[in-house]
Coordinates of C-alpha atoms in Angstrom, one line a residue:
Chain A
M1 CA 21.3 46.7 -16.9
A2 CA 22.5 50.2 -16.2
E3 CA 21.2 53.5 -15.0
A4 CA 22.8 56.7 -16.3
E5 CA 22.0 60.1 -15.0
H6 CA 22.6 63.7 -15.7
T7 CA 22.8 65.3 -19.1
A8 CA 26.5 65.4 -19.9
P9 CA 28.5 65.9 -23.0
I10 CA 29.7 62.4 -22.6
Q11 CA 27.9 59.1 -22.8
M12 CA 29.0 56.0 -21.0
E13 CA 27.8 52.7 -22.4
V14 CA 28.5 49.3 -20.8
Q15 CA 28.3 46.0 -22.5
L16 CA 29.0 42.6 -20.9
N17 CA 30.2 39.5 -22.7
R18 CA 27.2 37.5 -21.2
A19 CA 23.6 38.3 -20.7
E20 CA 23.3 36.0 -17.7
L21 CA 25.8 34.3 -15.5
P22 CA 25.5 30.6 -14.8
L23 CA 25.0 29.6 -11.1
L24 CA 28.3 28.1 -10.2
D25 CA 29.9 26.9 -7.1
S26 CA 33.2 28.3 -8.1
A27 CA 34.5 31.7 -9.0
Q28 CA 34.1 32.7 -12.7
M29 CA 35.2 35.3 -15.1
L30 CA 33.2 38.0 -16.8
Y31 CA 34.2 40.9 -19.0
A32 CA 32.7 44.4 -19.3
M33 CA 33.4 46.9 -22.1
L34 CA 32.9 50.6 -21.3
D35 CA 32.5 53.0 -24.2
L36 CA 33.0 56.7 -23.5
R37 CA 31.9 58.9 -26.3
S38 CA 31.4 62.5 -26.8
K39 CA 27.8 63.5 -27.6
E40 CA 28.9 66.7 -29.3
A41 CA 29.2 67.1 -33.0
L42 CA 32.7 67.6 -34.5
N43 CA 32.6 71.4 -34.6
I44 CA 33.6 72.1 -31.1
S45 CA 35.5 75.3 -30.5
R46 CA 39.2 74.9 -30.0
R47 CA 40.5 74.9 -26.5
R48 CA 43.2 77.3 -25.6
L49 CA 46.4 75.7 -24.4
N50 CA 48.9 76.4 -21.7
L51 CA 51.9 74.1 -22.3
A52 CA 55.4 73.5 -21.2
L53 CA 57.8 71.8 -23.5
V54 CA 60.4 70.0 -21.4
I55 CA 63.4 69.1 -23.5
D56 CA 66.1 66.6 -22.6
R57 CA 69.4 68.2 -23.6
S58 CA 71.7 65.5 -22.2
T59 CA 74.8 64.6 -24.2
S60 CA 73.1 61.7 -25.9
M61 CA 70.8 64.1 -27.7
R62 CA 73.7 65.4 -29.8
G63 CA 73.3 65.4 -33.6
A64 CA 70.0 64.5 -35.4
R65 CA 68.0 64.2 -32.2
I66 CA 68.5 67.8 -30.9
R67 CA 68.2 69.1 -34.4
N68 CA 64.9 67.4 -34.8
V69 CA 63.7 68.5 -31.4
K70 CA 64.5 72.1 -32.3
M71 CA 62.7 71.7 -35.6
A72 CA 59.7 70.1 -33.8
A73 CA 59.7 73.0 -31.3
M74 CA 59.6 75.6 -34.1
D75 CA 56.9 73.6 -35.8
L76 CA 55.0 73.6 -32.6
L77 CA 54.9 77.4 -32.7
E78 CA 53.2 77.2 -36.1
T79 CA 50.7 74.6 -34.8
L80 CA 49.7 76.7 -31.7
Q81 CA 47.4 79.7 -31.9
P82 CA 48.6 83.2 -31.0
D83 CA 46.6 83.2 -27.7
D84 CA 48.0 79.9 -26.5
W85 CA 50.8 80.1 -23.9
L86 CA 54.0 78.2 -24.1
S87 CA 57.0 77.8 -21.8
I88 CA 60.2 75.9 -22.7
V89 CA 62.4 74.1 -20.1
S90 CA 65.6 72.2 -20.9
F91 CA 67.2 69.8 -18.6
S92 CA 70.3 67.6 -18.2
D93 CA 71.7 67.2 -14.7
R94 CA 69.7 70.4 -13.8
A95 CA 66.8 72.3 -15.3
E96 CA 66.8 75.6 -17.0
V97 CA 63.8 77.7 -17.9
V98 CA 64.6 78.7 -21.5
I99 CA 61.4 80.7 -21.9
P100 CA 58.9 81.4 -19.0
P101 CA 55.1 81.2 -19.9
T102 CA 54.7 83.5 -22.9
P103 CA 51.9 84.0 -25.4
V104 CA 52.8 82.3 -28.6
R105 CA 52.2 85.5 -30.6
E106 CA 55.6 86.6 -29.4
R107 CA 57.2 84.2 -31.7
R108 CA 60.5 86.0 -32.0
S109 CA 61.5 85.4 -28.4
F110 CA 61.0 81.7 -28.8
S111 CA 63.1 81.2 -32.0
S112 CA 66.4 82.4 -30.6
A113 CA 66.0 80.6 -27.3
I114 CA 65.2 77.3 -29.2
A115 CA 68.2 77.8 -31.4
S116 CA 70.5 78.2 -28.4
L117 CA 69.9 74.7 -26.9
L118 CA 73.2 72.9 -26.5
P119 CA 73.4 69.2 -25.5
R120 CA 75.5 68.6 -22.5
G121 CA 75.4 66.6 -19.2
G122 CA 73.3 63.7 -17.9
T123 CA 69.5 63.0 -17.7
E124 CA 67.6 63.9 -14.6
I125 CA 64.0 63.9 -15.5
Y126 CA 62.6 65.0 -12.2
Q127 CA 64.4 68.4 -12.3
G128 CA 63.1 69.1 -15.8
L129 CA 59.6 67.8 -15.1
L130 CA 59.2 69.8 -11.9
S131 CA 60.4 73.0 -13.6
G132 CA 57.9 72.3 -16.5
L133 CA 55.0 71.7 -14.1
T134 CA 55.9 74.9 -12.2
Q135 CA 55.9 77.0 -15.4
V136 CA 52.5 75.6 -16.4
E137 CA 51.1 76.2 -12.9
R138 CA 52.2 79.9 -13.1
H139 CA 49.7 80.5 -15.9
A140 CA 47.2 77.6 -15.1
S141 CA 43.5 78.4 -15.3
P142 CA 40.4 76.3 -15.9
D143 CA 40.0 78.2 -19.2
Y144 CA 43.1 76.5 -20.6
V145 CA 44.3 72.9 -21.2
N146 CA 47.3 72.9 -18.9
H147 CA 49.8 70.3 -19.9
V148 CA 53.5 69.3 -19.9
L149 CA 55.1 67.7 -22.9
L150 CA 58.3 65.8 -21.9
L151 CA 60.8 64.8 -24.6
T152 CA 63.6 62.5 -23.5
D153 CA 65.9 59.9 -25.0
G154 CA 67.5 58.5 -21.8
R155 CA 67.1 56.9 -18.5
T156 CA 66.8 58.8 -15.2
Y157 CA 68.2 57.2 -12.1
G158 CA 67.0 57.4 -8.6
D159 CA 64.4 60.2 -9.1
E160 CA 61.6 58.2 -10.6
E161 CA 59.5 58.2 -7.5
L162 CA 59.8 62.0 -7.1
A163 CA 58.8 62.5 -10.7
L164 CA 55.7 60.2 -10.4
H165 CA 54.7 61.9 -7.2
A166 CA 55.1 65.4 -8.7
T167 CA 52.9 64.3 -11.7
Q168 CA 50.2 62.9 -9.4
Q169 CA 50.2 66.1 -7.4
A170 CA 49.9 68.2 -10.5
R171 CA 46.8 66.3 -11.7
K172 CA 45.0 67.7 -8.6
Y173 CA 45.6 71.1 -10.1
G174 CA 44.4 70.1 -13.5
I175 CA 47.8 69.8 -15.1
G176 CA 48.5 66.8 -17.3
V177 CA 51.7 65.2 -18.5
S178 CA 52.5 63.4 -21.7
A179 CA 55.9 61.8 -22.4
F180 CA 57.7 61.1 -25.6
G181 CA 60.6 58.6 -25.8
I182 CA 63.2 59.1 -28.6
G183 CA 65.3 56.2 -29.7
E184 CA 65.7 53.0 -27.8
D185 CA 67.4 53.8 -24.5
W186 CA 64.7 55.4 -22.4
N187 CA 62.8 53.5 -19.7
D188 CA 59.5 52.6 -21.3
V189 CA 57.9 51.3 -18.1
F190 CA 58.7 54.6 -16.3
L191 CA 57.4 56.9 -19.0
D192 CA 54.3 54.8 -19.3
T193 CA 53.6 55.1 -15.6
L194 CA 54.4 58.8 -15.7
A195 CA 51.9 59.4 -18.6
R196 CA 49.3 57.2 -17.0
K197 CA 49.5 59.2 -13.7
G198 CA 49.5 62.4 -15.7
G199 CA 46.4 61.4 -17.7
G200 CA 48.4 61.8 -20.9
V201 CA 50.1 59.5 -23.4
A202 CA 53.5 57.9 -23.7
Q203 CA 54.7 57.5 -27.2
Y204 CA 57.7 55.9 -28.9
I205 CA 59.5 58.0 -31.4
S206 CA 61.6 55.5 -33.4
S207 CA 63.0 58.0 -35.9
P208 CA 63.8 61.7 -35.3
S209 CA 61.8 62.7 -38.3
Q210 CA 58.6 61.5 -36.6
M211 CA 58.9 64.0 -33.9
R212 CA 57.1 66.9 -35.6
E213 CA 54.1 64.8 -36.5
V214 CA 53.9 63.2 -33.1
L215 CA 53.9 66.6 -31.4
R216 CA 51.5 68.1 -33.8
E217 CA 49.0 65.3 -33.3
E218 CA 49.3 65.6 -29.6
I219 CA 48.6 69.3 -29.7
Q220 CA 45.5 68.7 -31.9
G221 CA 44.3 66.1 -29.5
L222 CA 44.7 68.4 -26.5
S223 CA 43.0 71.4 -28.2
K224 CA 40.1 69.4 -29.4
A225 CA 39.1 67.9 -26.1
V226 CA 35.4 67.9 -25.4
V227 CA 36.2 67.4 -21.8
K228 CA 39.7 68.0 -20.5
S229 CA 40.5 65.4 -18.0
M230 CA 38.4 62.6 -16.8
S231 CA 38.7 60.2 -13.9
L232 CA 36.8 57.0 -13.5
R233 CA 36.1 55.4 -10.2
I234 CA 35.4 51.7 -10.4
E235 CA 33.9 50.2 -7.3
P236 CA 33.3 46.4 -7.4
L237 CA 30.4 45.5 -5.1
A238 CA 30.2 42.5 -2.7
E239 CA 31.0 39.2 -4.4
V240 CA 32.8 40.8 -7.3
H241 CA 36.6 41.6 -7.8
L242 CA 38.3 43.6 -10.4
S243 CA 41.1 41.4 -11.7
A244 CA 42.3 43.7 -14.4
A245 CA 41.4 47.0 -16.1
F246 CA 42.6 47.9 -19.6
K247 CA 42.2 50.8 -21.9
A248 CA 41.5 49.2 -25.3
A249 CA 41.2 52.3 -27.4
P250 CA 42.5 54.8 -28.5
Y251 CA 45.6 52.6 -27.6
M252 CA 46.1 49.8 -25.2
E253 CA 47.1 50.4 -21.7
L254 CA 47.1 48.3 -18.6
F255 CA 45.9 49.9 -15.3
P256 CA 47.5 48.1 -12.4
C257 CA 44.9 47.1 -9.9
D258 CA 46.0 47.4 -6.3
E259 CA 45.2 44.2 -4.4
G260 CA 44.3 45.7 -1.1
D261 CA 42.1 48.5 -2.2
K262 CA 39.0 47.3 -4.0
T263 CA 38.0 50.6 -5.5
Q264 CA 40.2 51.9 -8.3
E265 CA 40.6 55.4 -9.6
I266 CA 41.8 55.7 -13.1
A267 CA 43.0 58.9 -14.8
L268 CA 41.7 58.9 -18.3
G269 CA 42.9 62.2 -19.7
G270 CA 40.7 64.1 -22.2
L271 CA 38.1 62.9 -24.6
T272 CA 37.8 64.2 -28.2
A273 CA 34.7 64.1 -30.4
E274 CA 36.5 61.8 -32.8
E275 CA 38.0 59.2 -30.6
P276 CA 36.0 57.2 -28.1
I277 CA 37.7 55.8 -25.1
V278 CA 37.1 52.1 -24.6
L279 CA 37.9 50.3 -21.3
I280 CA 37.8 46.6 -20.7
L281 CA 37.3 45.3 -17.2
E282 CA 38.0 41.8 -16.2
L283 CA 35.8 40.8 -13.3
V284 CA 35.9 37.7 -11.1
V285 CA 32.5 36.8 -9.5
D286 CA 32.5 34.7 -6.3
P287 CA 30.8 31.3 -6.1
Q288 CA 27.1 31.8 -6.0
E289 CA 24.4 29.9 -4.1
K290 CA 21.1 30.9 -5.6
E291 CA 19.5 32.6 -8.6
K292 CA 19.3 36.4 -8.2
K293 CA 20.2 39.7 -9.8
L294 CA 23.8 40.4 -8.8
K295 CA 24.8 44.0 -8.3
M296 CA 28.4 44.0 -9.6
L297 CA 29.9 47.4 -10.1
H298 CA 29.4 51.0 -9.4
L299 CA 31.0 53.3 -11.9
Q300 CA 31.5 57.0 -11.4
L301 CA 33.0 59.3 -14.1
E302 CA 34.1 62.7 -13.1
A303 CA 35.3 65.6 -15.3
E304 CA 34.7 69.3 -15.4
D305 CA 30.9 69.7 -15.2
V306 CA 30.5 65.9 -15.8
H307 CA 29.2 63.5 -13.1
L308 CA 28.1 60.2 -14.5
Q309 CA 27.1 57.3 -12.4
Q310 CA 26.1 53.8 -13.4
E311 CA 25.4 50.6 -11.7
I312 CA 26.0 47.3 -13.5
Q313 CA 24.0 44.2 -12.7
I314 CA 23.7 40.8 -14.1
P315 CA 21.2 38.0 -13.5
I316 CA 22.5 34.7 -12.0
S317 CA 20.6 31.8 -13.5
L318 CA 20.6 28.0 -13.5
S319 CA 19.9 27.9 -17.2
P320 CA 21.6 31.1 -18.5
E321 CA 20.9 32.4 -21.9
E322 CA 23.9 31.6 -24.1
R323 CA 25.2 33.9 -26.7
E324 CA 28.4 34.7 -28.5
P325 CA 30.3 37.6 -27.0
P326 CA 29.8 40.8 -28.9
A327 CA 32.2 40.8 -31.8
R328 CA 33.7 44.2 -30.9
L329 CA 34.4 43.1 -27.3
F330 CA 35.8 39.8 -28.5
N331 CA 38.2 41.5 -30.8
F332 CA 39.4 43.9 -28.2
L333 CA 39.9 41.0 -25.8
E334 CA 41.9 39.1 -28.5
R335 CA 44.2 42.0 -29.0
I336 CA 44.5 42.7 -25.3
S337 CA 45.5 39.1 -24.8
V338 CA 48.4 39.5 -27.2
F339 CA 49.4 42.8 -25.7
R340 CA 49.4 41.1 -22.3
L341 CA 51.4 38.1 -23.4
Q342 CA 54.3 40.3 -24.6
E343 CA 54.0 42.5 -21.4
K344 CA 54.3 39.3 -19.3
A345 CA 57.3 38.3 -21.4
W346 CA 59.2 41.4 -20.3
I347 CA 58.2 41.0 -16.7
A348 CA 59.4 37.3 -16.7
L349 CA 62.6 38.4 -18.3
E350 CA 63.2 41.0 -15.7
S351 CA 62.7 38.4 -13.0
G352 CA 65.3 36.3 -14.6
D353 CA 63.0 33.6 -16.1
A354 CA 64.2 33.7 -19.7
K355 CA 62.4 30.4 -20.5
Q356 CA 59.0 31.6 -19.5
A357 CA 59.6 34.9 -21.2
T358 CA 60.5 33.1 -24.5
S359 CA 57.3 31.0 -24.2
Y360 CA 55.1 34.1 -23.7
L361 CA 56.7 35.9 -26.6
Q362 CA 56.5 32.9 -28.8
A363 CA 52.8 32.7 -28.0
A364 CA 52.4 36.4 -28.8
A365 CA 54.1 35.9 -32.1
T366 CA 51.9 33.0 -33.0
H367 CA 48.7 35.0 -32.3
L368 CA 50.1 38.1 -34.1
F369 CA 50.8 35.9 -37.1
D370 CA 47.4 34.3 -36.9
M371 CA 45.7 37.7 -36.8
G372 CA 47.6 38.8 -39.9
Y373 CA 50.1 41.2 -38.2
R374 CA 53.1 39.7 -39.8
D375 CA 55.6 42.5 -39.2
L376 CA 55.0 42.5 -35.5
A377 CA 55.0 38.6 -35.5
K378 CA 58.4 38.7 -37.2
S379 CA 59.8 41.2 -34.7
A380 CA 58.6 39.0 -31.8
M381 CA 60.2 35.9 -33.4
L382 CA 63.5 37.8 -33.9
E383 CA 63.6 38.5 -30.2
V384 CA 62.6 34.9 -29.4
G385 CA 65.5 33.7 -31.6
R386 CA 67.9 35.9 -29.7
M387 CA 66.6 34.8 -26.3
A388 CA 66.8 31.1 -27.4
K389 CA 70.5 31.7 -28.0
G390 CA 70.9 33.2 -24.5
R391 CA 71.1 36.8 -25.7
T392 CA 69.1 39.7 -24.4
P393 CA 66.3 41.2 -26.5
T394 CA 67.1 44.4 -28.4
G395 CA 65.7 47.7 -27.0
R396 CA 64.4 48.4 -30.4
G397 CA 62.5 45.1 -30.6
R398 CA 61.1 45.5 -27.2
K399 CA 59.8 49.0 -27.9
K400 CA 58.5 48.0 -31.4
L401 CA 56.5 45.2 -29.8
R402 CA 55.3 47.1 -26.7
Y403 CA 54.1 50.1 -28.7
G404 CA 53.2 48.2 -31.8
T405 CA 50.8 45.8 -30.0
R406 CA 49.2 48.6 -28.0
S407 CA 48.3 50.3 -31.3
L408 CA 46.6 47.1 -32.6
S409 CA 43.2 48.6 -31.6
I410 CA 43.8 52.2 -32.6
P411 CA 40.3 53.3 -33.5
S412 CA 39.3 54.8 -36.7
T413 CA 38.2 58.3 -37.2
Chain B
M1 CA 21.3 24.0 -6.2
T2 CA 24.4 25.1 -8.0
S3 CA 26.3 23.6 -10.9
K4 CA 29.5 21.8 -10.2
S5 CA 32.2 23.6 -11.9
S6 CA 35.8 23.0 -12.7
Q7 CA 38.6 25.1 -14.1
V8 CA 38.8 25.4 -17.8
I9 CA 41.9 23.6 -19.1
C10 CA 43.6 25.2 -22.0
P11 CA 43.7 22.7 -24.9
S12 CA 47.0 24.3 -26.1
C13 CA 49.2 24.7 -23.0
G14 CA 47.2 22.9 -20.3
A15 CA 47.0 25.9 -18.0
E16 CA 44.0 26.2 -15.7
N17 CA 41.7 29.2 -16.3
L18 CA 38.6 30.3 -14.4
P19 CA 35.3 29.3 -15.9
G20 CA 34.2 32.1 -18.3
T21 CA 37.7 33.0 -19.3
L22 CA 37.8 33.7 -23.1
F23 CA 41.6 33.7 -23.7
C24 CA 44.0 31.5 -21.9
V25 CA 46.0 33.6 -19.4
Q26 CA 49.1 31.6 -20.1
C27 CA 49.2 31.4 -23.9
G28 CA 46.4 33.5 -25.3
T29 CA 44.5 30.6 -26.9
Y30 CA 40.8 31.2 -27.4
L31 CA 38.8 29.1 -25.0
P32 CA 35.5 28.7 -26.8
S33 CA 34.0 26.4 -24.2
G34 CA 34.1 29.4 -21.9
G35 CA 32.9 27.4 -18.9
P36 CA 31.1 24.2 -17.8
L37 CA 27.6 25.3 -18.7
R38 CA 28.3 26.6 -22.1
T39 CA 27.1 24.7 -25.1
E40 CA 29.3 24.6 -28.1
P41 CA 27.4 25.8 -31.1
I42 CA 27.6 23.6 -34.1
P43 CA 29.9 25.2 -36.7
D44 CA 27.8 26.8 -39.4
Q45 CA 29.6 27.5 -42.7
E46 CA 27.1 30.3 -43.5
D47 CA 27.3 31.9 -40.1
E48 CA 28.9 35.3 -40.7
Q49 CA 28.5 36.4 -37.1
S50 CA 31.2 34.1 -35.9
A51 CA 34.1 36.3 -34.7
R52 CA 36.7 33.9 -35.7
P53 CA 38.4 34.3 -39.1
P54 CA 37.5 31.6 -41.5
R55 CA 40.3 29.1 -41.9
K56 CA 41.1 27.0 -44.9
K57 CA 42.7 23.7 -44.7
E58 CA 46.3 23.3 -45.8
G59 CA 46.4 21.9 -49.3
D60 CA 43.5 24.1 -50.4
A61 CA 46.2 26.4 -51.6
Q62 CA 46.3 26.0 -55.3
A63 CA 47.1 29.5 -56.3
R64 CA 48.7 32.1 -54.2
A65 CA 47.9 35.8 -54.8
I66 CA 51.0 37.7 -55.0
S67 CA 50.0 41.2 -56.0
L68 CA 46.9 43.4 -56.1
E69 CA 46.2 46.1 -58.6
V70 CA 44.1 48.7 -56.9
D71 CA 42.2 51.2 -58.9
V72 CA 40.9 54.3 -57.0
T73 CA 37.8 55.2 -59.0
N74 CA 37.5 58.9 -58.3
S75 CA 41.1 59.9 -58.5
G76 CA 42.0 57.4 -61.3
R77 CA 45.1 56.4 -59.3
K78 CA 46.3 52.9 -59.8
V79 CA 48.5 51.2 -57.2
L80 CA 50.2 47.8 -57.4
L81 CA 50.7 46.3 -54.0
S82 CA 52.4 43.1 -52.9
A83 CA 50.0 40.8 -51.1
E84 CA 52.8 38.9 -49.5
R85 CA 52.4 41.2 -46.5
E86 CA 49.2 42.5 -44.9
I87 CA 48.0 45.7 -46.5
L88 CA 46.6 48.4 -44.2
V89 CA 44.1 50.6 -45.9
G90 CA 43.6 54.1 -44.4
R91 CA 45.1 57.5 -44.0
L92 CA 48.7 58.3 -42.9
D93 CA 49.0 59.3 -39.3
A94 CA 52.7 59.3 -38.4
A95 CA 51.9 60.4 -34.8
H96 CA 50.2 57.2 -34.0
G97 CA 52.5 55.1 -36.1
I98 CA 49.8 54.5 -38.7
F99 CA 51.5 54.0 -42.1
P100 CA 49.0 52.4 -44.4
E101 CA 50.3 50.5 -47.3
L102 CA 47.3 51.8 -49.2
D103 CA 47.2 55.4 -48.1
L104 CA 44.1 57.2 -49.4
T105 CA 44.9 60.6 -48.1
T106 CA 45.7 62.1 -51.5
D107 CA 42.6 60.6 -53.1
G108 CA 40.4 62.7 -50.8
G109 CA 40.3 60.0 -48.1
L110 CA 39.3 62.4 -45.3
E111 CA 36.4 64.0 -47.2
Q112 CA 35.1 60.6 -48.3
G113 CA 35.1 59.2 -44.8
V114 CA 38.1 57.0 -44.9
S115 CA 39.4 56.2 -41.4
R116 CA 43.0 56.2 -40.4
R117 CA 43.0 52.5 -39.8
H118 CA 40.1 51.6 -42.0
A119 CA 40.5 48.1 -43.1
R120 CA 43.1 45.5 -43.8
I121 CA 43.6 43.2 -46.7
Y122 CA 45.6 40.0 -46.5
T123 CA 46.0 36.7 -48.2
R124 CA 45.8 33.3 -46.5
D125 CA 46.4 30.1 -48.6
G126 CA 45.9 32.0 -51.8
T127 CA 42.6 33.6 -50.9
C128 CA 42.3 37.4 -50.4
F129 CA 40.5 38.7 -47.4
V130 CA 39.3 42.2 -46.4
E131 CA 38.5 43.0 -42.8
D132 CA 36.9 46.3 -41.6
L133 CA 38.7 47.6 -38.6
D134 CA 35.6 49.1 -36.9
S135 CA 35.9 52.1 -39.2
T136 CA 33.5 55.0 -38.7
N137 CA 31.9 54.9 -42.2
G138 CA 32.3 51.2 -42.9
T139 CA 33.8 49.0 -45.6
F140 CA 31.6 47.5 -48.3
L141 CA 32.2 44.5 -50.6
N142 CA 30.1 44.6 -53.7
G143 CA 27.7 46.9 -51.9
E144 CA 27.4 44.8 -48.8
R145 CA 28.5 46.4 -45.5
L146 CA 31.0 44.3 -43.7
T147 CA 30.8 43.4 -40.0
P148 CA 33.8 45.0 -38.3
Y149 CA 36.7 42.6 -37.6
L150 CA 35.3 39.8 -39.7
P151 CA 37.4 38.8 -42.7
Y152 CA 35.5 38.5 -45.9
A153 CA 37.0 36.7 -48.9
F154 CA 37.0 38.6 -52.2
Q155 CA 37.8 37.9 -55.8
D156 CA 39.4 39.4 -58.8
G157 CA 37.4 42.3 -60.0
D158 CA 35.3 42.7 -56.9
E159 CA 34.3 46.2 -55.9
L160 CA 35.3 47.5 -52.5
M161 CA 34.1 50.7 -50.9
F162 CA 35.9 52.4 -48.0
G163 CA 33.5 55.0 -46.5
T164 CA 32.2 56.4 -49.8
M165 CA 35.4 55.8 -51.8
H166 CA 35.1 53.2 -54.6
I167 CA 38.0 50.9 -55.4
S168 CA 38.3 48.0 -57.7
V169 CA 40.8 45.3 -57.1
R170 CA 42.5 43.0 -59.7
I171 CA 44.3 40.0 -58.2
H172 CA 47.4 38.9 -60.0
S173 CA 48.2 35.4 -58.8
E174 CA 51.0 33.0 -59.5
S175 CA 50.0 29.3 -59.3
E176 CA 53.5 27.8 -59.3
R177 CA 54.3 29.3 -55.9
Q178 CA 52.8 26.9 -53.4
G179 CA 52.9 26.1 -49.8
S180 CA 51.7 28.2 -46.9
A181 CA 53.6 29.3 -43.8
V182 CA 51.9 27.9 -40.8
A183 CA 54.0 29.5 -38.1
P184 CA 56.6 32.2 -38.4
S185 CA 60.1 31.0 -38.1
A186 CA 62.8 32.8 -36.3
P187 CA 64.5 35.1 -38.8
D188 CA 68.1 34.4 -39.3
E189 CA 71.2 36.5 -38.7
A190 CA 70.8 38.3 -42.0
D191 CA 67.6 39.8 -40.8
E192 CA 69.2 40.9 -37.6
A193 CA 71.9 42.6 -39.6
D194 CA 69.2 44.4 -41.6
E195 CA 67.6 45.6 -38.4
A196 CA 70.9 46.8 -37.0
S197 CA 71.7 48.8 -40.1
E198 CA 68.2 50.3 -40.0
E199 CA 68.8 51.2 -36.4
E200 CA 72.0 53.0 -37.2
A201 CA 70.3 55.0 -39.9
L202 CA 67.7 56.3 -37.4
S203 CA 69.9 57.4 -34.6

């Protein structure tokens, strides 16, 4: 089915839900599961880090939020190694470099700067992000994991496109971006897009006390990367279309597929030895006229010193071999289907179709309940109840569902 | 010669799906027919490869398990858990929002190969089920390794193993409580008030 080449620290395995496709006079759906795993054992030497911590210090951060951000920043210093580099940028309406890139061993200069952060002003993410990217770039080198960690609790207005563009540009220089939303008021769609373009993660911090753990975990993930930043090129061949691409693990994420351009480039971030990355591709195959071997996809995975290529084929047959879809693929699809329903609900709601949104969310709740995820099902029904009464869903409910359903497939290590 | 094909109509919402679609795009219902040329396998009670959770008919519920007494063999720790809600078995990982009801971190979970999201235990119509969540080192019921994502029914006194960690489970059931929830109902205002106060506490 597939030909892999090169000896790389990564292996890419592809599984389809069918062994053969029936010969049909209409278009049909097929699913592919891509497993990206590290071949290396667990004892990989730690990567050195070159990070910028970009902290929102707008007025809304007053109180427990800024206190916890400061504690998390201090804790970060403990988690980092002496030869890691860190810079700290704070932003409100404008950005301020609190500490330029400095080796972490010079702890004392960090402590007083962190303590001096005062919440004041609005939220303009682009200013802060750009300054963070600039600081990382000053010390950027292939020997380091170069990454920006953005912490915010608010919405930015009018500068989203600039921020996304800057993130995309930075990827070309090997600088990644992760985003952490605190509380309920931040724009989840924007931070998700930002992190996706930055090859990082977007995470929901529902209580200030989670902040330390979340950052610590992120640092560990970055420093344990077997490969730093991967990008996957998916090229559907003639008679095949990519209708959707999802990351199923470590957490769910939808990659928007541009209609016009058939070939998709996906930024995948780093891969650790513990957590495989699983992608699910939804493919539409054109009507077929005769039995043959159909060349469907060409996959190309690029990372530092890694060039993997694979071509996926499937036989078209009048009497195709029937089999159950592999259980693992089936279960990812089941969870993705729920994740997708609730995503569709928010999109329908934004376009003003509350009835459709309610119906999607109700369907998601039913499946969550059926799968045994009662807490999430209850949250969904709570929002369905509000919408049925003509009220808008709560920010908390929406984030709980969006980030809760995407964690349904968190893999096990 | 090609086969005449038509769209797959979802039995639940009536939406049209392309042949081969596994979950209805409109309502998420599993479309087992999967397309015009697909033969429906005859349901086999013994077939454990089926990826669907076994379902019991309503009315089978005679007893309803309400709590589980879990005995972690190596640490000697005993935990009493309510089975009214799903129980996640694993190791705490706050960063990824993993808060297992049965957290085996302090029992040497990491060393004994317990995954962060290792397995889940839940009750349906009075029967307890354990489902491995594609854990690295597997879940075992009375020595038998479970196929990931398939629920297996277990009984009072059964021996479970997560990775290499042995656990025995006693089920305390209460037969007078009957009835099974078929679909979740919209929680009332009181629940909303709870959520709101929780929200205040966090900000």
